[in-house]
Tab-separated table of C-alpha atoms in Angstrom:
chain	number	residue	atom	x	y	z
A	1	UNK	CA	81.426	111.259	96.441
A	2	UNK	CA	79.648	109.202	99.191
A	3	UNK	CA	79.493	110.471	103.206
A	4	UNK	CA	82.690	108.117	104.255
A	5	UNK	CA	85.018	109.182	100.886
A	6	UNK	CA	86.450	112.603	101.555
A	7	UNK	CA	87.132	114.550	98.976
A	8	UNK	CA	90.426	115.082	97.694
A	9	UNK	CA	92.236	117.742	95.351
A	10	UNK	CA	92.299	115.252	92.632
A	11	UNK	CA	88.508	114.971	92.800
A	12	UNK	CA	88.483	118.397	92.665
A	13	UNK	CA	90.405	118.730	89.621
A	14	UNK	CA	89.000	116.471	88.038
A	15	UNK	CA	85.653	118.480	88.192
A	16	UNK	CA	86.879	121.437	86.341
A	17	UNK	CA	89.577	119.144	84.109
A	18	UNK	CA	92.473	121.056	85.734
A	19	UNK	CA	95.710	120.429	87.761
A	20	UNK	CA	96.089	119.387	90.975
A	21	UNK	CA	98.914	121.927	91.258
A	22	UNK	CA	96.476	124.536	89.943
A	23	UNK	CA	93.854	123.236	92.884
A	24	UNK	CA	96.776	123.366	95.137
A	25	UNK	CA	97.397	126.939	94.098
A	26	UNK	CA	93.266	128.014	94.270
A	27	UNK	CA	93.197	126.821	97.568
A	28	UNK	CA	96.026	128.449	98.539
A	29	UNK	CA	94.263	131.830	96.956
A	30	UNK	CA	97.630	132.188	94.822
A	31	UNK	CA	97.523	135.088	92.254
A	32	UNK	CA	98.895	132.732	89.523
A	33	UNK	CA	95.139	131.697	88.838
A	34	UNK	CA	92.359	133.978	87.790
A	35	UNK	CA	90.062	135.576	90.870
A	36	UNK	CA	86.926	133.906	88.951
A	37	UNK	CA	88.967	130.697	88.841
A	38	UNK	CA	89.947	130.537	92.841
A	39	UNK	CA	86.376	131.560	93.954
A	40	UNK	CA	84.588	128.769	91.481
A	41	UNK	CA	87.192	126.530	93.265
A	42	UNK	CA	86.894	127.252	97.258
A	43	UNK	CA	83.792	127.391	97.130
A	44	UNK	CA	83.100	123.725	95.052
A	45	UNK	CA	85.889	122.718	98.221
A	46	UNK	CA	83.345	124.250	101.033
A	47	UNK	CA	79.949	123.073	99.513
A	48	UNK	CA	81.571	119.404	99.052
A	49	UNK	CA	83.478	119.678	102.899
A	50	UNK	CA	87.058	119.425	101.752
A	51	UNK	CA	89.638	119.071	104.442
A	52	UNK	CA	93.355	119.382	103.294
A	53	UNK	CA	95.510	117.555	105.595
A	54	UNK	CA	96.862	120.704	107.551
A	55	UNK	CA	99.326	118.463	109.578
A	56	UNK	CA	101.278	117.289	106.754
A	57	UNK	CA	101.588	120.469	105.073
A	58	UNK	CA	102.431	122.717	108.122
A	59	UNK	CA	105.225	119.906	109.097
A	60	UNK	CA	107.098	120.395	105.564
A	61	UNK	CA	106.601	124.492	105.550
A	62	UNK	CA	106.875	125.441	108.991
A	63	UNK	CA	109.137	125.203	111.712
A	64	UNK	CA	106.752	126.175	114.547
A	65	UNK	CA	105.163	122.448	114.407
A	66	UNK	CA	101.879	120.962	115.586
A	67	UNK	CA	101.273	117.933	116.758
A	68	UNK	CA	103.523	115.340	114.999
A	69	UNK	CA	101.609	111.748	114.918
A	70	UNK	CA	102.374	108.912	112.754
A	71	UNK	CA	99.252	106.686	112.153
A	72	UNK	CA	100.489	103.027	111.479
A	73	UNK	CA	98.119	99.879	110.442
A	74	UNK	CA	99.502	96.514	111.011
A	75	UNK	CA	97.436	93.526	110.208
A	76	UNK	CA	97.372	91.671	113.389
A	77	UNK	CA	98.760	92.325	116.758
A	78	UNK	CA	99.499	88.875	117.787
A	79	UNK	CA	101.863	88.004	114.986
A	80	UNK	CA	105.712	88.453	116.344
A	81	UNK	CA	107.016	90.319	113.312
A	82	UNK	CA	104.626	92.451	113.043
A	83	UNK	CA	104.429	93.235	116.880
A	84	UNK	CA	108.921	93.298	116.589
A	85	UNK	CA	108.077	96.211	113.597
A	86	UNK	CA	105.547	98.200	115.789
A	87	UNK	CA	108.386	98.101	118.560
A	88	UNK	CA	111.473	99.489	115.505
A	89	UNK	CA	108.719	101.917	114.420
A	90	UNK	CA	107.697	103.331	117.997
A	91	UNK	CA	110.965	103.777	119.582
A	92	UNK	CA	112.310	105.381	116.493
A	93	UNK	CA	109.316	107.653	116.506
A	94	UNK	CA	109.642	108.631	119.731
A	95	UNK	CA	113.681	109.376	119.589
A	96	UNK	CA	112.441	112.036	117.009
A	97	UNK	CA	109.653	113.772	118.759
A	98	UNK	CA	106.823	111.796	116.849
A	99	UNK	CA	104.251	109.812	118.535
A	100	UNK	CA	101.958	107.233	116.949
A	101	UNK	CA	98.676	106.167	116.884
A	102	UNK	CA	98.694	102.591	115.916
A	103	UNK	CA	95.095	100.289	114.564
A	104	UNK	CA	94.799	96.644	113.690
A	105	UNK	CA	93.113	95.674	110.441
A	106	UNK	CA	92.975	92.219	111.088
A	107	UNK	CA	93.131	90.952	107.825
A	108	UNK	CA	90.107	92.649	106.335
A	109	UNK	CA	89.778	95.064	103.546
A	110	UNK	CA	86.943	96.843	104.569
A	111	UNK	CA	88.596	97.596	108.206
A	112	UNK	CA	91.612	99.198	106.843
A	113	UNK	CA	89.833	101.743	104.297
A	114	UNK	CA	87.644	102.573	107.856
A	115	UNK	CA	91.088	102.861	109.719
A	116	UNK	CA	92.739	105.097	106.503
A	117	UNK	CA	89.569	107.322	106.761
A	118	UNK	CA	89.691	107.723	110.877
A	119	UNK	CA	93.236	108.953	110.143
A	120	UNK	CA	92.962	110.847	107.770
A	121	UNK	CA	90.307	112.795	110.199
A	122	UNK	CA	92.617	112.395	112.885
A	123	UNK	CA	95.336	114.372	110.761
A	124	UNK	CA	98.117	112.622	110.811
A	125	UNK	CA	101.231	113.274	109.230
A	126	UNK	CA	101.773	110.313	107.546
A	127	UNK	CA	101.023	106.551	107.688
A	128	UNK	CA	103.206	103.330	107.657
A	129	UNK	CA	100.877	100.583	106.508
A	130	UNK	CA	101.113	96.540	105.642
A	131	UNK	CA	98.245	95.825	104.155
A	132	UNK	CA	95.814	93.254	104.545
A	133	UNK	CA	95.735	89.672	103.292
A	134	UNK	CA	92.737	90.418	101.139
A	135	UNK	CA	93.346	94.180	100.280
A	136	UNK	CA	92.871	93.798	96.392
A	137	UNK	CA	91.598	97.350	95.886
A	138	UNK	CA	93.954	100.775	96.238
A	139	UNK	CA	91.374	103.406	96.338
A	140	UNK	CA	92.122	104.102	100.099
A	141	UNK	CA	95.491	104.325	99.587
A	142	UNK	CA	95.546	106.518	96.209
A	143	UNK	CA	93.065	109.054	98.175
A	144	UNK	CA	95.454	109.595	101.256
A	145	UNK	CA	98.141	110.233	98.188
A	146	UNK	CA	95.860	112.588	96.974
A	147	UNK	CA	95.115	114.901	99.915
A	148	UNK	CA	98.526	115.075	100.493
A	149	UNK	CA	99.136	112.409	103.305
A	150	UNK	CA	102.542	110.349	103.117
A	151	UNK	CA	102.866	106.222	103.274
A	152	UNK	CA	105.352	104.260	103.549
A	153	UNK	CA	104.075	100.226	103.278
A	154	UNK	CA	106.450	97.738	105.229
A	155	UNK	CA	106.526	93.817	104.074
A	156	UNK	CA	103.642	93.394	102.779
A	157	UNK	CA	104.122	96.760	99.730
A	158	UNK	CA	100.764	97.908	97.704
A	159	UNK	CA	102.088	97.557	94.040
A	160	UNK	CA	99.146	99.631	92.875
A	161	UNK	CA	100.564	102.447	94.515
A	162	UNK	CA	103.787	104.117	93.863
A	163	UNK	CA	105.042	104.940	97.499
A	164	UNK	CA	107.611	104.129	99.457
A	165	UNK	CA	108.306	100.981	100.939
A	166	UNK	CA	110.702	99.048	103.303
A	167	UNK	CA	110.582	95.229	102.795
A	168	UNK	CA	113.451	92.179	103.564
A	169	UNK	CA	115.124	90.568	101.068
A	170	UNK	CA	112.211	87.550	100.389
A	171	UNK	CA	113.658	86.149	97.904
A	172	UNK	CA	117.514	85.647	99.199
A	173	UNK	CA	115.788	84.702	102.504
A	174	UNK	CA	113.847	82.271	100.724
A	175	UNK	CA	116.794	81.183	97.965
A	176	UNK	CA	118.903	80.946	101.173
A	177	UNK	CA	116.563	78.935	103.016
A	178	UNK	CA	115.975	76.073	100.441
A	179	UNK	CA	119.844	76.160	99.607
A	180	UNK	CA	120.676	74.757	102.860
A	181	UNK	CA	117.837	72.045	103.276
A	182	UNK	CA	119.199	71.108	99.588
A	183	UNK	CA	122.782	71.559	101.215
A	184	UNK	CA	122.268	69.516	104.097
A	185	UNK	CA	120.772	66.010	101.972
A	186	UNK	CA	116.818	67.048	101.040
A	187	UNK	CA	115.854	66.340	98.023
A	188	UNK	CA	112.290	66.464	97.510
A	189	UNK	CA	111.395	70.163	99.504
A	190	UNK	CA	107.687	70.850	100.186
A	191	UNK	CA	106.685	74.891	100.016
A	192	UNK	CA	104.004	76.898	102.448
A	193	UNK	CA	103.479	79.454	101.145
A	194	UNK	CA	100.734	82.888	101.454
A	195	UNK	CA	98.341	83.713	98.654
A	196	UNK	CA	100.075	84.656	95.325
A	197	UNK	CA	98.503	87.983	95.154
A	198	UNK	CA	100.755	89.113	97.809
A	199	UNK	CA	104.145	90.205	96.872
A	200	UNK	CA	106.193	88.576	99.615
A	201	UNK	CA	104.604	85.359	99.241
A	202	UNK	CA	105.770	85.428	94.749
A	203	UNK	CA	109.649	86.619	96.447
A	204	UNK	CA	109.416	83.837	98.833
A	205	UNK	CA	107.957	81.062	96.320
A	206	UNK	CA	110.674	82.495	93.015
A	207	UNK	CA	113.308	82.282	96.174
A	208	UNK	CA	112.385	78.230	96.739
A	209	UNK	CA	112.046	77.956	93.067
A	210	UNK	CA	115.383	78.887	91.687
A	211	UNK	CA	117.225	77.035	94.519
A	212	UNK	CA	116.219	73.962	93.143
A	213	UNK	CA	117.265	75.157	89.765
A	214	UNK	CA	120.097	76.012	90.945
A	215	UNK	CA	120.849	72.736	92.646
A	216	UNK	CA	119.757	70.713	89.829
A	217	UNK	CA	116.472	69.441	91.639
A	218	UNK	CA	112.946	69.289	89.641
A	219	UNK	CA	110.330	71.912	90.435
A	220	UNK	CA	107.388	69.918	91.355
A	221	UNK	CA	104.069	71.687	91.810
A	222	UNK	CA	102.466	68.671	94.179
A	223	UNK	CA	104.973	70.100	97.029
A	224	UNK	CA	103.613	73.355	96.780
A	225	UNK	CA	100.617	74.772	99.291
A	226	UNK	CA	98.572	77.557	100.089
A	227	UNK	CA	99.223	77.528	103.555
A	228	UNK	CA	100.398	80.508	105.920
A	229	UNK	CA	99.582	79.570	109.567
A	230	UNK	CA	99.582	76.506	112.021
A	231	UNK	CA	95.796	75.652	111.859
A	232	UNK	CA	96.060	74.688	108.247
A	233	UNK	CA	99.364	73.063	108.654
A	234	UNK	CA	98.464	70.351	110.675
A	235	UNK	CA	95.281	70.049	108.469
A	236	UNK	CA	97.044	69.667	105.173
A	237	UNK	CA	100.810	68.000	106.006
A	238	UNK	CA	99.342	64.458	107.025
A	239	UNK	CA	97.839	64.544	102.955
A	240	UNK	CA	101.518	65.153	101.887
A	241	UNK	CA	103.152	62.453	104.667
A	242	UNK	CA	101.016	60.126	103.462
A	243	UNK	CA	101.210	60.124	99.737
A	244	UNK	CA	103.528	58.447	97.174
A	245	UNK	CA	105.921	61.123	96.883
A	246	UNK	CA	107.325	61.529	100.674
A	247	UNK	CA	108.836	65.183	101.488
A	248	UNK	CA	111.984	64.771	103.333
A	249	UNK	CA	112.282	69.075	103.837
A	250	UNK	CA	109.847	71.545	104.190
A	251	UNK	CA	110.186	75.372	103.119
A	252	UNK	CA	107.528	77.346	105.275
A	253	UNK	CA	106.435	80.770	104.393
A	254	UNK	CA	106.109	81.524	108.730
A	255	UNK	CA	107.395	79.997	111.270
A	256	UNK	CA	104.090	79.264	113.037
A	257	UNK	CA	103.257	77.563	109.737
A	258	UNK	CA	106.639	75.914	110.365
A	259	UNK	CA	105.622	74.873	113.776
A	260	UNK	CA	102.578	73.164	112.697
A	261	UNK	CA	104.502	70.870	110.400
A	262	UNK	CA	107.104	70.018	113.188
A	263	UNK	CA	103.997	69.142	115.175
A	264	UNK	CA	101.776	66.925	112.796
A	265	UNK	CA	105.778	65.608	111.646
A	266	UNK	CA	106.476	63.962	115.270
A	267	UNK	CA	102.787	63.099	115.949
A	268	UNK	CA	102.813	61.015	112.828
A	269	UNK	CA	105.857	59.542	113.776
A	270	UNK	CA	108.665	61.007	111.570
A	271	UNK	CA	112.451	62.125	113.421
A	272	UNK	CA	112.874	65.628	112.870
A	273	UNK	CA	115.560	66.447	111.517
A	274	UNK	CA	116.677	62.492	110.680
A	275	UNK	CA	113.447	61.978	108.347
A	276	UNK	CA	112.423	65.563	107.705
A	277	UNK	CA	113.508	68.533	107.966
A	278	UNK	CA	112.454	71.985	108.489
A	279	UNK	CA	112.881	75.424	107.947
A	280	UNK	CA	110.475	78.701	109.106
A	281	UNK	CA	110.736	82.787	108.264
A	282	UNK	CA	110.570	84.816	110.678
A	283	UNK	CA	112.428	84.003	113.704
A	284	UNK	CA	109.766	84.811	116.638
A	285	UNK	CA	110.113	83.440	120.215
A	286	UNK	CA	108.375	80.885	118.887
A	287	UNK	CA	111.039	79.552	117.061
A	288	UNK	CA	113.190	78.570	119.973
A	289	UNK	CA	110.262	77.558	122.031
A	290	UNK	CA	109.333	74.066	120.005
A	291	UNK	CA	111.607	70.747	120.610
A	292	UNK	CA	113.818	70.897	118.617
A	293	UNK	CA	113.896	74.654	117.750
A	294	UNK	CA	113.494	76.090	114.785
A	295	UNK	CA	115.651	76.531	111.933
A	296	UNK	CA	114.275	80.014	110.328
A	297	UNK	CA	115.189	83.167	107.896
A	298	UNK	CA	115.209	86.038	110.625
A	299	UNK	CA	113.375	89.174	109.617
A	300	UNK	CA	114.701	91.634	111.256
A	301	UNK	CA	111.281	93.357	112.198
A	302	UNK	CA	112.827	95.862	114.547
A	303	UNK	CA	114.885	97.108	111.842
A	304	UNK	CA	111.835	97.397	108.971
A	305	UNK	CA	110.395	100.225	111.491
A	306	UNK	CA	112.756	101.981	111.967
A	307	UNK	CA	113.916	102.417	108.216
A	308	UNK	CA	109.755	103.076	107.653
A	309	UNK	CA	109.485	105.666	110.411
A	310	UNK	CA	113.278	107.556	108.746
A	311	UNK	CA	111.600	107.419	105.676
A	312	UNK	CA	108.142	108.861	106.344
A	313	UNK	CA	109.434	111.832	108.670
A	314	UNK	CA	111.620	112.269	105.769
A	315	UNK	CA	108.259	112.813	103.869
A	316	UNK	CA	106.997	114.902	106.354
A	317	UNK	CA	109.648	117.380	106.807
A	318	UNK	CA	111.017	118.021	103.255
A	319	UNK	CA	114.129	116.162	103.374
A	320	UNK	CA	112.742	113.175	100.961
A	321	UNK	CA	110.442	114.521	98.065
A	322	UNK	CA	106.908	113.351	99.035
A	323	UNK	CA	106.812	112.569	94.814
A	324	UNK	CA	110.003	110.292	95.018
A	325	UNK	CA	109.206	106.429	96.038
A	326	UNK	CA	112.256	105.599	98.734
A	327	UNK	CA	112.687	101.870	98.004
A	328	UNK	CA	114.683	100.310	100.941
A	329	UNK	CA	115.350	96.583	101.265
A	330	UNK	CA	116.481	94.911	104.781
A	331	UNK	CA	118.509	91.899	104.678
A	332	UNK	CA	117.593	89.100	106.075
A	333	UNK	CA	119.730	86.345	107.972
A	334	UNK	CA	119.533	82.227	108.224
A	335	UNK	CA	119.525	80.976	111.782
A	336	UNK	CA	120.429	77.453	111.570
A	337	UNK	CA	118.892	75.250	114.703
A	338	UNK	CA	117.587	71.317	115.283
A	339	UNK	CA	114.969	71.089	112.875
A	340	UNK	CA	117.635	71.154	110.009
A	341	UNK	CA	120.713	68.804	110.087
C-alpha cells in the first residue's frame, strides 16, 4: 500500500487469505470469528490506518442519519450535457435531503483517482461518476467498491467495473440519426466519432454502421474519424471536402463537433443542407444558436441525473442491493432542424 491508496477490506483479506465478509465481521468484533482471529485483524486495520466508510454504512443501518452527501465527478464543466446532468442530479438530490459535492476531472486519469481518494476522505455516501476520456485503468473505482462506497457511472459506464449505470440509448440515437440523413437523399455519410475505447463512442459508431446496412449503403472506412470536438473539426473536414469521394451527410458524435463541420462546410462554400447535410448528439443551446440550427439526437441530460441520483440513494439506503448492478437506459429523441432537409 502506498500513502495516497487507502486500504480497503479486500486488502485486508487478502493478507490473511480470508473473506471480506469475515473482515466485515472482525471489524465489526462479531462472535462468529475466533477472539485470536478479530484481534490479529483490528489491529493489522489500525497499524495500516484503515478507515471504513462510516457514512455509507450508517445510511443503510440506521435511521438517525448523518450527513447525506453525494460526491459526483463529471469530466468537464463547460460541456452542455454534462452541465444539463449535474442540474437532473442536483435538484433530484436535493428533493431527497441529499446534497452534493461535485469535482471536475477534466479529462485526465490521474485527476479523477485524486478526486475518488478526496472523497472517499470526505465520506461520502456514494458517487455518480463519467469517467474520463483517457481513464483506461479501474483501480480507483474497484477500491471505492471495496470499502464499501456506492457508484453509479452515467454516459460514459466503466466496463471494468460491475456497477450501476444510467446511459441513453447510443446506438438507436445513432441508428436513428443516420436513418434520416439516408432518408432524406445522403448517400455517402461521413462519421465523428470519440475514441473506440469508450463505450458510447462503439454504440454510436455500430448505430451509423447498421443504418447503412440497413439501407443498403456500403460501409466505407475513409468516412470515418476520430474526431469529438470543434477544434479538430474544422482541422480535418476540409481533407474530406476536398477529396475524390465528396460526403454529402455528416454523422457527428457532438454537436459542437457538428458545429465545426457546419462552419468549415459554408466557409468552403458548400449549401447546408442543399450540398451537405448534418446531424449532431446532444442537443445543447448550441444547437439552435448556429445558422441554420442544428439537426441533433437529444440526450436528455436532465433525465440521466436524476435516474443516477434514484439509483445511488437506492444504494445508500437499502432499497437496491449495493451487490446488484441497476442497469437503466434513457431514450433518446431526434430533433429534426435546417441542417438536414
Amino acid at each position: 500500500m502506498t500513502e495516497k491508496t487507502p486500504l480497503t477490506m479486500k486488502d485486508i483479506a487478502r493478507e490473511f487469505g480470508i473473506s471480506v465478509a469475515t473482515v466485515s465481521r472482525a471489524l465489526k468484533d462479531s462472535p462468529r470469528i475466533s477472539a485470536e482471529r478479530r484481534a490479529a485483524i483490528q489491529q493489522y486495520a489500525r497499524e495500516h490506518n484503515f478507515t471504513p466508510n462510516v457514512i455509507a454504512e450508517s445510511l443503510r443501518f440506521s435511521k438517525i442519519q448523518p450527513m447525506k452527501v453525494i460526491g459526483v465527478i463529471i469530466p468537464e464543466f463547460t460541456h452542455f450535457y454534462f452541465s444539463s446532468v449535474l442540474a437532473g442530479i442536483e435538484e433530484e438530490a436535493s428533493s431527497r435531503g441529499y446534497r452534493i459535492m461535485v469535482a471536475q476531472s477534466d479529462e485526465k486519469y490521474e485527476r479523477e483517482v485524486r478526486i475518488c481518494q478526496s472523497f472517499y476522505e470526505n465520506k461520502v455516501c456514494g458517487i455518480i461518476v463519467s469517467q474520463a476520456k483517457d481513464t483506461q485503468k479501474y483501480d480507483h473505482f474497484l477500491r471505492l467498491q471495496d470499502a464499501g462506497v456506492p457508484l453509479v457511472f452515467y454516459d460514459r459506464i466503466c466496463t471494468g467495473v460491475n456497477a450501476s449505470r444510467v446511459v441513453v440509448d447510443d446506438y438507436m440515437g445513432a441508428f436513428n440519426a443516420v436513418s434520416h440523413l439516408i432518408e432524406t437523399g445522403c448517400k455517402r455519410i461521413a462519421f465523428y466519432g470519440s475514441a473506440p475505447t469508450m463505450e458510447i463512442s462503439k454504440n454510436r459508431f455500430n448505430g451509423y454502421k447498421d443504418a447503412l446496412l440497413k439501407h443498403g449503403l456500403p460501409y466505407d472506412e475513409r468516412m470515418t474519424r476520430i474526431c469529438d470536438n470543434r477544434t479538430d473539426a474544422e482541422a480535418i473536414t476540409p481533407e474530406l471536402l476536398q477529396g475524390d469521394t465528396l460526403p454529402d451527410g455528416f454523422f457527428a458524435v457532438n454537436d459542437d463537433t457538428a458545429i465545426g463541420i457546419l462552419y468549415t462546410a459554408k466557409r468552403m462554400g458548400f449549401k447546408v443542407p442543399q450540398d451537405i447535410s448534418i446531424c449532431g448528439f446532444t442537443n445543447g443551446q448550441r444547437a439552435v444558436a448556429c445558422d441554420p440550427m442544428l439537426t441533433t439526437v437529444e440526450q436528455r441530460g436532465m433525465k440521466v441525473g436524476e435516474e443516477a441520483v434514484d439509483i445511488l440513494i437506492g444504494h445508500v439506503e437499502g432499497t437496491i442491493p449495493l451487490d446488484k448492478a441497476e442497469r437503466r437506459i434513457v431514450r433518446t429523441r431526434l430533433i429534426i432542424r435546417g441542417t438536414t432537409k
